[in-house]
Amino acid sequence: MADQNRAKVTIDREFKIGEIDNRLYGSFIEHLGRAVYGGIYELDHSTSTEQGFRQDVLDLVRELQVPIVRYPGGNMVSAYNWEDGVGPIAERPKKLELAWRVIEPNYVGTNEFADWAKLANTEVMMAVNLGTRGIDAARNLLEYCNHPGGSYWSDLRKSHGYKDPHSFKTWCLGNEMDGPWQVGHKTADEYGRLALETAKAMRLVDPTIELVACGSSNANMPTFPEWEATTLDHTYEEVDYLSLHQYYGNRSGDSANYLAKTLEMDQFIKTVVATCDYIKAKKRSKKTMFLSFDEWNVWFHSNQADQEIEPWGIAPPQLEDVYTFEDALLVGSILMTLVRHADRVKMACMAQLVNVIAPIMTETGGRAWKQTIFYPYMHVSVFGRGTSLQPVVSSPKYDSKDFTDIPYLDSAVVWNEENEELTVFLLNRHLNEPLDVSIDVRSFSSYQLNEHIVLENNDLKAVNTVQHEAVRPHSNGGASLDEGMIHAQLPKASWHVIRLGAKRS
Ligand code: AHR
């Protein structure tokens, strides 16, 4: 086989990037489209709990082992009055929801979501409204959620049937406040000041919380990265994380270029890290800022259909991207990019979880199923816990419209020392040729090869539907381990999970 089709990876237990925070594999539920109503919640669904949570959806969420879910938005949070979503459901107001121009019935609010999160075995990442509201609403919501009792808002929670505080640990200070589409959009100085003062007040209510300040809505914003620098200039010592958001799409139909978009993502993360460290140096601070990539995914398939939705419906089908096989490959590459930045990116959220640009789809009143992107997300979430190791890669490369020197082989490695497991994630970006890969794992001489999972399909545009799961993994990858070297043939355009574990005696 020609060198153009051969790649080599060296893995060593000493090449540590950093500990992976499990929250790197988080997700997101916004009051948007059918994410909540018809998604996680449907009172009269045949599988629903008494409270209205769909068990078929919960089963799939649990399969993904989602560690944290951001809630309740997104754009929606910037005009949300959290008080509308607590107390007796029958008395809650129906309101115009301005971000997505729908009616919000408020059947689900903070307490119901906390209940759902328990069933889903996940944590909640709460966002406060810094669009139309500010310090007061944020500190009251925190008091309502986290204070044990004996104060107005905590006692109100108790009167709503929630004796114990929810103790939400992670809080987002608004959402995408740099975006002109945001209700209550702000300049970086306006946002930075408000975020700082809100953070101070919230920490007085509960000093144990962690706070996320808004970074740019995406790397193409004209104010990026000045927004980050100015925001952190105000907030550096009061916040723990800075957020990143980015969505990808194959609008031009150029798949070779599309699968290279993670090179851009990698650069985005590096630029945000550099900006954080610049402010750290400027402030002579000892504190390191961590990143929360709390919105990422593929989002473009549904853009046209969303133009045609009539306003002011309840839970219309918005942002219902149907994902292809090539989207799953890019999602695998996105996850590997996050893993390789595990030293600084501590949290991340696939946006979103159910029906809205989501790995899980449902029919309202019917079945639930897995989109193509479900699989790489599940693989990295389930097998990607531990220490991120730096793979040293030698791979043939290609150029595309927007990128040069794109390695055909993309990879990430996670070592779970406690469980004695080593997992190698691989993507062959070559659209027409297999890649012959040798992986040096001599530093793990006491390990054996346990499984080689593959996601492959001859059709880059193959999709899963409720009737037919065209894209699903198999475990017949055929990798072999001999004298510390793994050999694997990666078919054209394919995703791989090679799992090693301690030798069984
Ligand atoms: O996830 C969909 C939307 O994308 C979110 O509401 C917003 O934060 C982002 O622009």
Short mmCIF file of C-alpha atoms and ligand atoms in Angstrom, two decimals:
data_model
loop_
_atom_site.label_atom_id
_atom_site.label_comp_id
_atom_site.label_asym_id
_atom_site.label_seq_id
_atom_site.Cartn_x
_atom_site.Cartn_y
_atom_site.Cartn_z
CA MET A 1 0.00 0.00 0.00
CA ALA A 2 1.37 3.46 -0.90
CA ASP A 3 2.49 5.87 1.85
CA GLN A 4 -0.46 8.02 0.91
CA ASN A 5 -2.58 5.34 2.59
CA ARG A 6 -0.49 4.67 5.68
CA ALA A 7 -0.54 6.45 9.01
CA LYS A 8 1.28 5.90 12.28
CA VAL A 9 0.27 6.82 15.81
CA THR A 10 2.42 6.61 18.94
CA ILE A 11 0.71 6.52 22.31
CA ASP A 12 2.51 6.70 25.62
CA ARG A 13 1.14 6.82 29.14
CA GLU A 14 3.47 9.76 29.87
CA PHE A 15 2.07 11.96 27.06
CA LYS A 16 -0.64 13.46 29.24
CA ILE A 17 -2.72 16.41 28.03
CA GLY A 18 -4.90 16.57 31.12
CA GLU A 19 -7.71 15.06 33.14
CA ILE A 20 -11.04 15.01 31.34
CA ASP A 21 -13.84 16.64 33.28
CA ASN A 22 -16.84 14.38 32.64
CA ARG A 23 -18.86 17.50 31.89
CA LEU A 24 -17.01 17.63 28.56
CA TYR A 25 -19.78 15.35 27.29
CA GLY A 26 -22.73 17.52 28.26
CA SER A 27 -25.75 18.47 26.22
CA PHE A 28 -28.47 21.08 26.09
CA ILE A 29 -32.25 21.33 26.36
CA GLU A 30 -33.77 24.67 25.43
CA HIS A 31 -37.42 25.61 25.45
CA LEU A 32 -37.34 25.55 21.67
CA GLY A 33 -39.29 23.56 19.08
CA ARG A 34 -40.11 20.05 20.33
CA ALA A 35 -37.11 19.72 22.68
CA VAL A 36 -39.26 19.98 25.79
CA TYR A 37 -42.88 19.55 24.64
CA GLY A 38 -43.07 16.36 22.57
CA GLY A 39 -39.42 15.64 23.40
CA ILE A 40 -38.52 15.07 27.03
CA TYR A 41 -42.09 15.85 28.18
CA GLU A 42 -45.41 14.60 26.83
CA LEU A 43 -48.10 14.16 29.42
CA ASP A 44 -50.23 11.64 27.55
CA HIS A 45 -47.48 9.63 25.87
CA SER A 46 -47.79 5.88 26.40
CA THR A 47 -44.34 5.66 28.01
CA SER A 48 -44.62 8.78 30.17
CA THR A 49 -44.15 8.94 33.91
CA GLU A 50 -46.97 10.37 35.99
CA GLN A 51 -45.24 13.74 35.72
CA GLY A 52 -45.16 13.52 31.92
CA PHE A 53 -41.56 12.54 31.17
CA ARG A 54 -41.14 10.20 28.22
CA GLN A 55 -39.41 7.04 29.40
CA ASP A 56 -38.43 6.05 25.86
CA VAL A 57 -36.48 9.33 25.60
CA LEU A 58 -35.02 8.93 29.09
CA ASP A 59 -33.73 5.48 28.13
CA LEU A 60 -31.86 6.94 25.16
CA VAL A 61 -30.50 9.86 27.20
CA ARG A 62 -29.22 7.40 29.81
CA GLU A 63 -27.59 5.36 27.04
CA LEU A 64 -25.57 8.46 26.15
CA GLN A 65 -24.52 8.89 29.80
CA VAL A 66 -24.95 12.66 29.52
CA PRO A 67 -23.22 14.17 32.56
CA ILE A 68 -24.74 17.68 32.45
CA VAL A 69 -27.56 19.41 30.55
CA ARG A 70 -27.70 23.16 29.98
CA TYR A 71 -31.15 24.69 30.54
CA PRO A 72 -33.49 26.57 29.76
CA GLY A 73 -31.72 28.35 26.86
CA GLY A 74 -30.16 29.47 24.59
CA ASN A 75 -31.69 32.51 23.00
CA MET A 76 -34.89 31.82 24.88
CA VAL A 77 -33.36 32.62 28.27
CA SER A 78 -32.71 36.25 27.32
CA ALA A 79 -36.39 37.16 27.70
CA TYR A 80 -37.45 34.42 30.13
CA ASN A 81 -39.10 35.12 33.46
CA TRP A 82 -38.22 32.07 35.52
CA GLU A 83 -41.08 32.83 37.95
CA ASP A 84 -43.55 31.92 35.14
CA GLY A 85 -42.28 28.34 35.29
CA VAL A 86 -42.73 27.56 39.00
CA GLY A 87 -45.76 26.90 41.20
CA PRO A 88 -49.02 25.17 40.28
CA ILE A 89 -48.88 24.26 36.58
CA ALA A 90 -52.53 25.18 35.95
CA GLU A 91 -51.86 28.72 37.13
CA ARG A 92 -48.78 29.35 35.01
CA PRO A 93 -49.08 31.99 32.29
CA LYS A 94 -48.83 31.30 28.58
CA LYS A 95 -46.38 33.86 27.23
CA LEU A 96 -45.03 35.03 23.91
CA GLU A 97 -41.55 33.53 23.67
CA LEU A 98 -39.65 36.13 21.65
CA ALA A 99 -36.48 34.31 20.58
CA TRP A 100 -38.27 31.65 18.56
CA ARG A 101 -41.63 33.47 18.25
CA VAL A 102 -43.76 30.74 19.79
CA ILE A 103 -46.16 30.45 22.72
CA GLU A 104 -44.46 29.14 25.87
CA PRO A 105 -47.08 27.36 28.01
CA ASN A 106 -44.71 26.93 30.99
CA TYR A 107 -45.87 23.37 31.75
CA VAL A 108 -42.21 22.63 32.38
CA GLY A 109 -40.04 24.95 34.46
CA THR A 110 -37.11 24.81 36.85
CA ASN A 111 -38.49 22.20 39.29
CA GLU A 112 -39.78 19.85 36.61
CA PHE A 113 -36.45 20.06 34.82
CA ALA A 114 -34.63 19.24 38.06
CA ASP A 115 -36.88 16.17 38.40
CA TRP A 116 -36.21 15.14 34.82
CA ALA A 117 -32.45 15.57 35.31
CA LYS A 118 -32.55 13.17 38.28
CA LEU A 119 -34.32 10.57 36.15
CA ALA A 120 -31.83 11.13 33.34
CA ASN A 121 -28.96 10.75 35.82
CA THR A 122 -27.51 14.10 34.85
CA GLU A 123 -26.58 17.47 36.39
CA VAL A 124 -28.20 20.78 35.45
CA MET A 125 -26.26 23.74 34.04
CA MET A 126 -28.60 26.66 34.66
CA ALA A 127 -28.60 29.86 32.64
CA VAL A 128 -29.85 33.20 33.99
CA ASN A 129 -31.49 35.94 31.95
CA LEU A 130 -29.06 38.83 31.42
CA GLY A 131 -31.02 40.12 28.41
CA THR A 132 -34.23 41.65 29.74
CA ARG A 133 -33.34 41.09 33.38
CA GLY A 134 -30.29 41.14 35.60
CA ILE A 135 -28.84 40.89 39.09
CA ASP A 136 -32.10 40.70 41.00
CA ALA A 137 -33.79 37.96 38.97
CA ALA A 138 -30.55 35.96 38.93
CA ARG A 139 -29.94 36.11 42.67
CA ASN A 140 -33.60 35.32 43.39
CA LEU A 141 -33.53 32.29 41.11
CA LEU A 142 -30.35 31.07 42.79
CA GLU A 143 -31.91 31.58 46.23
CA TYR A 144 -34.99 29.67 45.04
CA CYS A 145 -32.90 26.79 43.72
CA ASN A 146 -30.01 26.46 46.15
CA HIS A 147 -30.85 28.05 49.50
CA PRO A 148 -31.98 25.46 52.09
CA GLY A 149 -34.85 27.51 53.55
CA GLY A 150 -35.88 30.30 55.90
CA SER A 151 -35.92 33.00 53.21
CA TYR A 152 -38.68 34.21 50.89
CA TRP A 153 -37.53 32.47 47.69
CA SER A 154 -36.31 29.26 49.28
CA ASP A 155 -39.54 28.96 51.25
CA LEU A 156 -41.47 29.55 48.05
CA ARG A 157 -39.66 26.55 46.55
CA LYS A 158 -40.64 24.51 49.57
CA SER A 159 -44.25 25.62 49.21
CA HIS A 160 -44.06 24.33 45.61
CA GLY A 161 -43.28 20.86 46.95
CA TYR A 162 -39.47 20.92 46.82
CA LYS A 163 -38.27 20.67 50.40
CA ASP A 164 -34.63 20.09 49.51
CA PRO A 165 -32.63 22.61 47.50
CA HIS A 166 -31.68 21.60 43.97
CA SER A 167 -28.06 22.62 44.65
CA PHE A 168 -27.30 23.42 41.01
CA LYS A 169 -23.56 23.95 40.82
CA THR A 170 -22.97 25.37 37.34
CA TRP A 171 -24.53 28.68 36.19
CA CYS A 172 -24.29 30.54 32.89
CA LEU A 173 -24.34 34.33 33.06
CA GLY A 174 -26.71 34.87 30.14
CA ASN A 175 -26.48 33.53 26.61
CA GLU A 176 -24.72 34.89 23.50
CA MET A 177 -25.01 38.46 24.70
CA ASP A 178 -22.78 39.63 21.82
CA GLY A 179 -25.43 38.64 19.26
CA PRO A 180 -27.64 41.42 17.84
CA TRP A 181 -30.46 38.81 17.55
CA GLN A 182 -30.48 38.45 21.32
CA VAL A 183 -33.26 40.16 23.26
CA GLY A 184 -31.32 42.62 25.40
CA HIS A 185 -28.13 42.40 23.29
CA LYS A 186 -25.23 44.25 24.88
CA THR A 187 -21.84 45.68 24.07
CA ALA A 188 -18.89 43.87 25.63
CA ASP A 189 -18.49 46.60 28.25
CA GLU A 190 -22.19 46.57 29.12
CA TYR A 191 -22.19 42.80 29.37
CA GLY A 192 -18.90 42.60 31.25
CA ARG A 193 -20.10 45.04 33.92
CA LEU A 194 -23.46 43.29 34.31
CA ALA A 195 -21.91 39.82 34.37
CA LEU A 196 -19.44 40.92 37.03
CA GLU A 197 -22.06 42.44 39.31
CA THR A 198 -24.41 39.48 38.81
CA ALA A 199 -21.58 37.07 39.59
CA LYS A 200 -20.75 38.93 42.80
CA ALA A 201 -24.37 38.88 43.98
CA MET A 202 -24.80 35.21 43.08
CA ARG A 203 -21.65 34.23 44.95
CA LEU A 204 -22.97 36.02 48.03
CA VAL A 205 -26.08 33.82 47.85
CA ASP A 206 -24.09 30.62 47.25
CA PRO A 207 -20.28 30.74 47.23
CA THR A 208 -20.04 27.12 46.05
CA ILE A 209 -21.37 27.74 42.54
CA GLU A 210 -19.29 27.85 39.35
CA LEU A 211 -19.96 30.61 36.83
CA VAL A 212 -19.67 30.73 33.07
CA ALA A 213 -19.33 34.09 31.29
CA CYS A 214 -20.49 34.45 27.68
CA GLY A 215 -17.84 34.38 25.02
CA SER A 216 -18.72 35.10 21.40
CA SER A 217 -21.67 33.42 19.67
CA ASN A 218 -19.24 32.09 17.12
CA ALA A 219 -15.74 32.71 15.80
CA ASN A 220 -17.07 34.66 12.82
CA MET A 221 -18.59 37.44 14.89
CA PRO A 222 -16.99 40.79 13.97
CA THR A 223 -16.36 41.42 17.67
CA PHE A 224 -14.45 38.14 18.19
CA PRO A 225 -12.03 37.96 20.07
CA GLU A 226 -12.22 41.52 21.37
CA TRP A 227 -15.50 40.53 23.06
CA GLU A 228 -13.68 37.85 25.06
CA ALA A 229 -10.87 40.22 26.09
CA THR A 230 -13.24 42.98 27.22
CA THR A 231 -15.62 40.61 29.00
CA LEU A 232 -12.75 39.01 30.88
CA ASP A 233 -11.21 42.37 31.66
CA HIS A 234 -14.34 42.99 33.73
CA THR A 235 -15.05 39.51 35.07
CA TYR A 236 -11.76 37.59 35.24
CA GLU A 237 -11.56 37.09 38.98
CA GLU A 238 -15.29 36.39 39.44
CA VAL A 239 -15.97 33.73 36.80
CA ASP A 240 -14.63 30.22 36.31
CA TYR A 241 -15.29 29.55 32.62
CA LEU A 242 -15.68 31.43 29.38
CA SER A 243 -18.12 30.00 26.84
CA LEU A 244 -17.58 29.12 23.18
CA HIS A 245 -20.35 28.35 20.68
CA GLN A 246 -19.98 27.09 17.12
CA TYR A 247 -22.15 25.24 14.61
CA TYR A 248 -20.97 23.63 11.39
CA GLY A 249 -22.60 22.71 8.09
CA ASN A 250 -21.85 21.33 4.65
CA ARG A 251 -23.72 23.99 2.71
CA SER A 252 -21.59 23.72 -0.44
CA GLY A 253 -21.72 19.92 -0.57
CA ASP A 254 -17.89 19.72 -0.41
CA SER A 255 -17.43 16.79 1.99
CA ALA A 256 -13.61 16.82 2.00
CA ASN A 257 -13.71 20.45 3.10
CA TYR A 258 -16.53 19.76 5.58
CA LEU A 259 -14.65 17.02 7.40
CA ALA A 260 -11.75 19.44 7.89
CA LYS A 261 -13.84 21.99 9.78
CA THR A 262 -12.41 20.79 13.06
CA LEU A 263 -9.11 22.41 12.08
CA GLU A 264 -11.01 25.68 12.35
CA MET A 265 -12.51 24.57 15.69
CA ASP A 266 -9.05 23.74 16.98
CA GLN A 267 -7.84 27.24 16.03
CA PHE A 268 -10.94 28.79 17.66
CA ILE A 269 -10.15 27.06 20.97
CA LYS A 270 -6.48 28.08 20.76
CA THR A 271 -7.43 31.71 20.13
CA VAL A 272 -9.80 31.77 23.12
CA VAL A 273 -7.15 30.15 25.34
CA ALA A 274 -4.63 32.77 24.18
CA THR A 275 -7.10 35.58 24.90
CA CYS A 276 -7.79 34.23 28.39
CA ASP A 277 -4.06 33.97 29.06
CA TYR A 278 -3.47 37.49 27.78
CA ILE A 279 -5.97 38.84 30.33
CA LYS A 280 -4.41 36.63 33.00
CA ALA A 281 -1.01 38.21 32.24
CA LYS A 282 -2.48 41.70 32.06
CA LYS A 283 -4.06 41.28 35.47
CA ARG A 284 -0.99 39.55 36.97
CA SER A 285 -3.49 36.88 37.99
CA LYS A 286 -2.63 33.45 39.33
CA LYS A 287 -5.94 32.06 38.20
CA THR A 288 -6.35 30.06 34.99
CA MET A 289 -9.56 30.53 33.05
CA PHE A 290 -11.21 27.36 31.78
CA LEU A 291 -13.47 27.03 28.76
CA SER A 292 -17.03 25.81 28.42
CA PHE A 293 -17.80 24.92 24.78
CA ASP A 294 -21.45 24.86 25.72
CA GLU A 295 -23.00 24.88 22.26
CA TRP A 296 -21.59 22.85 19.40
CA ASN A 297 -23.04 20.68 16.67
CA VAL A 298 -23.95 20.48 13.00
CA TRP A 299 -26.79 22.87 12.20
CA PHE A 300 -27.84 23.73 8.65
CA HIS A 301 -30.20 21.07 7.27
CA SER A 302 -33.32 22.66 8.77
CA ASN A 303 -32.53 26.32 8.02
CA GLN A 304 -34.85 26.56 5.01
CA ALA A 305 -37.77 24.69 6.66
CA ASP A 306 -37.55 26.98 9.69
CA GLN A 307 -38.22 30.01 7.47
CA GLU A 308 -41.64 28.57 6.72
CA ILE A 309 -42.90 28.07 10.27
CA GLU A 310 -45.85 30.24 11.28
CA PRO A 311 -45.23 32.24 14.48
CA TRP A 312 -46.96 31.75 17.81
CA GLY A 313 -47.56 28.01 17.75
CA ILE A 314 -46.86 25.75 20.73
CA ALA A 315 -43.81 23.53 20.19
CA PRO A 316 -43.66 23.60 16.37
CA PRO A 317 -40.97 21.40 14.77
CA GLN A 318 -38.08 23.90 14.72
CA LEU A 319 -34.40 23.14 13.99
CA GLU A 320 -35.16 19.48 13.21
CA ASP A 321 -31.99 18.65 11.32
CA VAL A 322 -31.94 15.12 9.93
CA TYR A 323 -28.32 14.06 10.22
CA THR A 324 -26.33 12.20 7.60
CA PHE A 325 -23.50 9.72 7.98
CA GLU A 326 -20.94 12.44 7.15
CA ASP A 327 -22.39 14.61 9.94
CA ALA A 328 -21.68 11.74 12.33
CA LEU A 329 -18.07 11.69 11.11
CA LEU A 330 -17.72 15.41 11.77
CA VAL A 331 -19.32 15.03 15.21
CA GLY A 332 -16.71 12.34 16.01
CA SER A 333 -13.99 14.75 14.92
CA ILE A 334 -15.49 17.57 17.04
CA LEU A 335 -15.50 15.33 20.10
CA MET A 336 -11.88 14.32 19.49
CA THR A 337 -10.95 18.00 19.21
CA LEU A 338 -12.55 18.63 22.60
CA VAL A 339 -10.72 15.66 24.13
CA ARG A 340 -7.38 16.96 22.82
CA HIS A 341 -8.11 20.28 24.58
CA ALA A 342 -9.18 18.66 27.85
CA ASP A 343 -6.58 20.65 29.78
CA ARG A 344 -8.53 23.88 29.16
CA VAL A 345 -11.97 22.88 27.87
CA LYS A 346 -13.63 21.47 30.94
CA MET A 347 -17.27 21.53 29.88
CA ALA A 348 -19.00 21.22 26.52
CA CYS A 349 -22.57 20.70 25.38
CA MET A 350 -23.77 19.06 22.22
CA ALA A 351 -26.59 21.39 21.21
CA GLN A 352 -29.08 20.04 21.59
CA LEU A 353 -30.36 16.70 22.99
CA VAL A 354 -33.88 15.91 21.74
CA ASN A 355 -35.58 16.87 18.43
CA VAL A 356 -33.84 20.27 18.11
CA ILE A 357 -30.50 19.71 16.26
CA ALA A 358 -30.34 16.54 18.29
CA PRO A 359 -29.03 12.98 18.49
CA ILE A 360 -32.45 11.80 19.72
CA MET A 361 -35.64 12.26 17.69
CA THR A 362 -39.23 11.56 18.58
CA GLU A 363 -42.62 11.39 16.99
CA THR A 364 -45.02 13.35 19.17
CA GLY A 365 -47.31 10.57 20.36
CA GLY A 366 -45.06 7.91 18.81
CA ARG A 367 -41.61 6.40 18.82
CA ALA A 368 -38.15 7.71 19.63
CA TRP A 369 -35.04 6.92 17.59
CA LYS A 370 -31.32 7.56 17.22
CA GLN A 371 -29.90 9.93 14.63
CA THR A 372 -26.53 9.13 13.04
CA ILE A 373 -24.71 11.52 15.39
CA PHE A 374 -25.98 9.59 18.42
CA TYR A 375 -23.25 7.01 17.95
CA PRO A 376 -19.99 8.99 18.04
CA TYR A 377 -21.45 11.03 20.89
CA MET A 378 -22.27 7.88 22.84
CA HIS A 379 -18.87 6.33 22.10
CA VAL A 380 -16.85 9.29 23.33
CA SER A 381 -19.13 9.95 26.29
CA VAL A 382 -19.08 6.35 27.47
CA PHE A 383 -15.48 5.39 26.63
CA GLY A 384 -13.82 8.81 26.83
CA ARG A 385 -13.56 9.25 30.59
CA GLY A 386 -10.13 9.53 32.17
CA THR A 387 -6.93 11.24 31.05
CA SER A 388 -6.54 12.65 27.59
CA LEU A 389 -3.26 11.47 26.06
CA GLN A 390 -1.51 13.23 23.18
CA PRO A 391 -1.30 10.91 20.18
CA VAL A 392 1.83 11.55 18.09
CA VAL A 393 0.57 11.17 14.55
CA SER A 394 2.20 10.84 11.20
CA SER A 395 -0.47 10.88 8.51
CA PRO A 396 -0.75 11.63 4.81
CA LYS A 397 -2.46 14.96 4.19
CA TYR A 398 -4.70 16.74 1.70
CA ASP A 399 -5.78 20.26 0.83
CA SER A 400 -9.36 21.47 0.42
CA LYS A 401 -11.07 24.73 -0.47
CA ASP A 402 -10.56 26.35 2.94
CA PHE A 403 -7.76 24.29 4.49
CA THR A 404 -4.29 23.00 3.76
CA ASP A 405 -2.37 20.08 5.24
CA ILE A 406 -5.42 18.28 6.57
CA PRO A 407 -4.34 14.93 8.05
CA TYR A 408 -6.46 12.10 6.68
CA LEU A 409 -6.20 10.53 10.11
CA ASP A 410 -7.83 12.34 13.01
CA SER A 411 -7.41 10.84 16.49
CA ALA A 412 -7.77 11.20 20.25
CA VAL A 413 -6.75 8.90 23.08
CA VAL A 414 -8.20 8.44 26.55
CA TRP A 415 -6.62 6.42 29.32
CA ASN A 416 -8.81 5.41 32.22
CA GLU A 417 -6.10 4.45 34.67
CA GLU A 418 -8.54 3.41 37.40
CA ASN A 419 -10.46 1.00 35.17
CA GLU A 420 -7.28 0.04 33.28
CA GLU A 421 -8.78 0.92 29.92
CA LEU A 422 -7.24 2.66 26.94
CA THR A 423 -9.48 3.93 24.14
CA VAL A 424 -8.29 5.16 20.78
CA PHE A 425 -10.74 7.17 18.69
CA LEU A 426 -9.94 7.46 14.98
CA LEU A 427 -11.44 9.03 11.88
CA ASN A 428 -10.37 8.33 8.33
CA ARG A 429 -11.22 11.54 6.47
CA HIS A 430 -10.31 10.04 3.09
CA LEU A 431 -13.52 9.85 1.05
CA ASN A 432 -12.30 7.23 -1.41
CA GLU A 433 -9.45 5.23 0.08
CA PRO A 434 -8.85 3.09 3.16
CA LEU A 435 -6.11 4.05 5.59
CA ASP A 436 -3.72 1.49 7.00
CA VAL A 437 -2.90 2.53 10.56
CA SER A 438 -0.26 1.22 12.96
CA ILE A 439 -0.52 2.30 16.56
CA ASP A 440 2.42 1.94 18.91
CA VAL A 441 1.04 1.03 22.34
CA ARG A 442 4.18 -0.56 23.76
CA SER A 443 3.81 1.63 26.82
CA PHE A 444 0.67 -0.39 27.60
CA SER A 445 2.28 -3.80 27.41
CA SER A 446 -0.02 -5.24 30.07
CA TYR A 447 -3.10 -4.40 27.97
CA GLN A 448 -4.96 -6.50 25.43
CA LEU A 449 -7.23 -5.47 22.59
CA ASN A 450 -10.87 -5.91 23.55
CA GLU A 451 -12.98 -4.34 20.84
CA HIS A 452 -12.82 -2.45 17.56
CA ILE A 453 -16.06 -0.59 16.90
CA VAL A 454 -16.65 0.90 13.43
CA LEU A 455 -19.19 3.31 11.99
CA GLU A 456 -19.08 3.08 8.20
CA ASN A 457 -21.42 3.48 5.28
CA ASN A 458 -20.99 3.64 1.52
CA ASP A 459 -23.31 6.62 1.35
CA LEU A 460 -22.10 9.82 3.01
CA LYS A 461 -25.66 11.10 2.90
CA ALA A 462 -27.27 8.06 4.57
CA VAL A 463 -29.68 9.01 7.37
CA ASN A 464 -31.56 7.20 10.12
CA THR A 465 -35.34 7.39 10.23
CA VAL A 466 -37.93 6.11 12.66
CA GLN A 467 -38.43 3.11 10.35
CA HIS A 468 -34.85 2.32 9.46
CA GLU A 469 -31.50 2.75 11.16
CA ALA A 470 -29.19 2.87 8.15
CA VAL A 471 -26.21 4.13 10.14
CA ARG A 472 -25.25 2.06 13.14
CA PRO A 473 -21.93 0.79 14.44
CA HIS A 474 -20.61 -2.76 14.38
CA SER A 475 -17.81 -4.37 16.34
CA ASN A 476 -16.06 -6.22 13.51
CA GLY A 477 -13.33 -3.70 12.91
CA GLY A 478 -10.65 -6.37 12.70
CA ALA A 479 -7.82 -4.49 14.43
CA SER A 480 -5.07 -6.72 15.80
CA LEU A 481 -2.47 -6.24 18.51
CA ASP A 482 0.92 -7.83 18.12
CA GLU A 483 4.04 -7.04 20.18
CA GLY A 484 2.75 -3.66 21.26
CA MET A 485 1.61 -2.58 17.78
CA ILE A 486 -2.01 -2.30 16.77
CA HIS A 487 -2.75 -2.72 13.08
CA ALA A 488 -6.06 -1.56 11.69
CA GLN A 489 -7.51 -0.97 8.26
CA LEU A 490 -9.83 2.02 8.31
CA PRO A 491 -12.25 1.94 5.38
CA LYS A 492 -12.81 5.19 3.47
CA ALA A 493 -14.72 7.81 5.48
CA SER A 494 -15.11 5.87 8.72
CA TRP A 495 -15.18 6.33 12.50
CA HIS A 496 -13.42 3.94 14.90
CA VAL A 497 -13.21 3.14 18.58
CA ILE A 498 -10.39 0.75 19.51
CA ARG A 499 -10.67 -0.41 23.11
CA LEU A 500 -7.89 -1.95 25.15
CA GLY A 501 -7.96 -3.17 28.72
CA ALA A 502 -5.77 -4.93 31.25
CA LYS A 503 -4.94 -8.51 30.21
CA ARG A 504 -7.19 -11.02 31.86
CA SER A 505 -5.18 -13.81 33.44
O1 AHR B 1 -29.07 25.99 19.91
C1 AHR B 1 -29.83 26.86 19.13
C2 AHR B 1 -29.46 28.32 19.38
O2 AHR B 1 -28.17 28.57 18.90
C3 AHR B 1 -29.41 28.76 20.81
O3 AHR B 1 -30.63 29.14 21.31
C4 AHR B 1 -28.49 29.94 20.75
O4 AHR B 1 -27.78 30.13 21.94
C5 AHR B 1 -27.60 29.66 19.56
O5 AHR B 1 -27.52 30.73 18.70
#
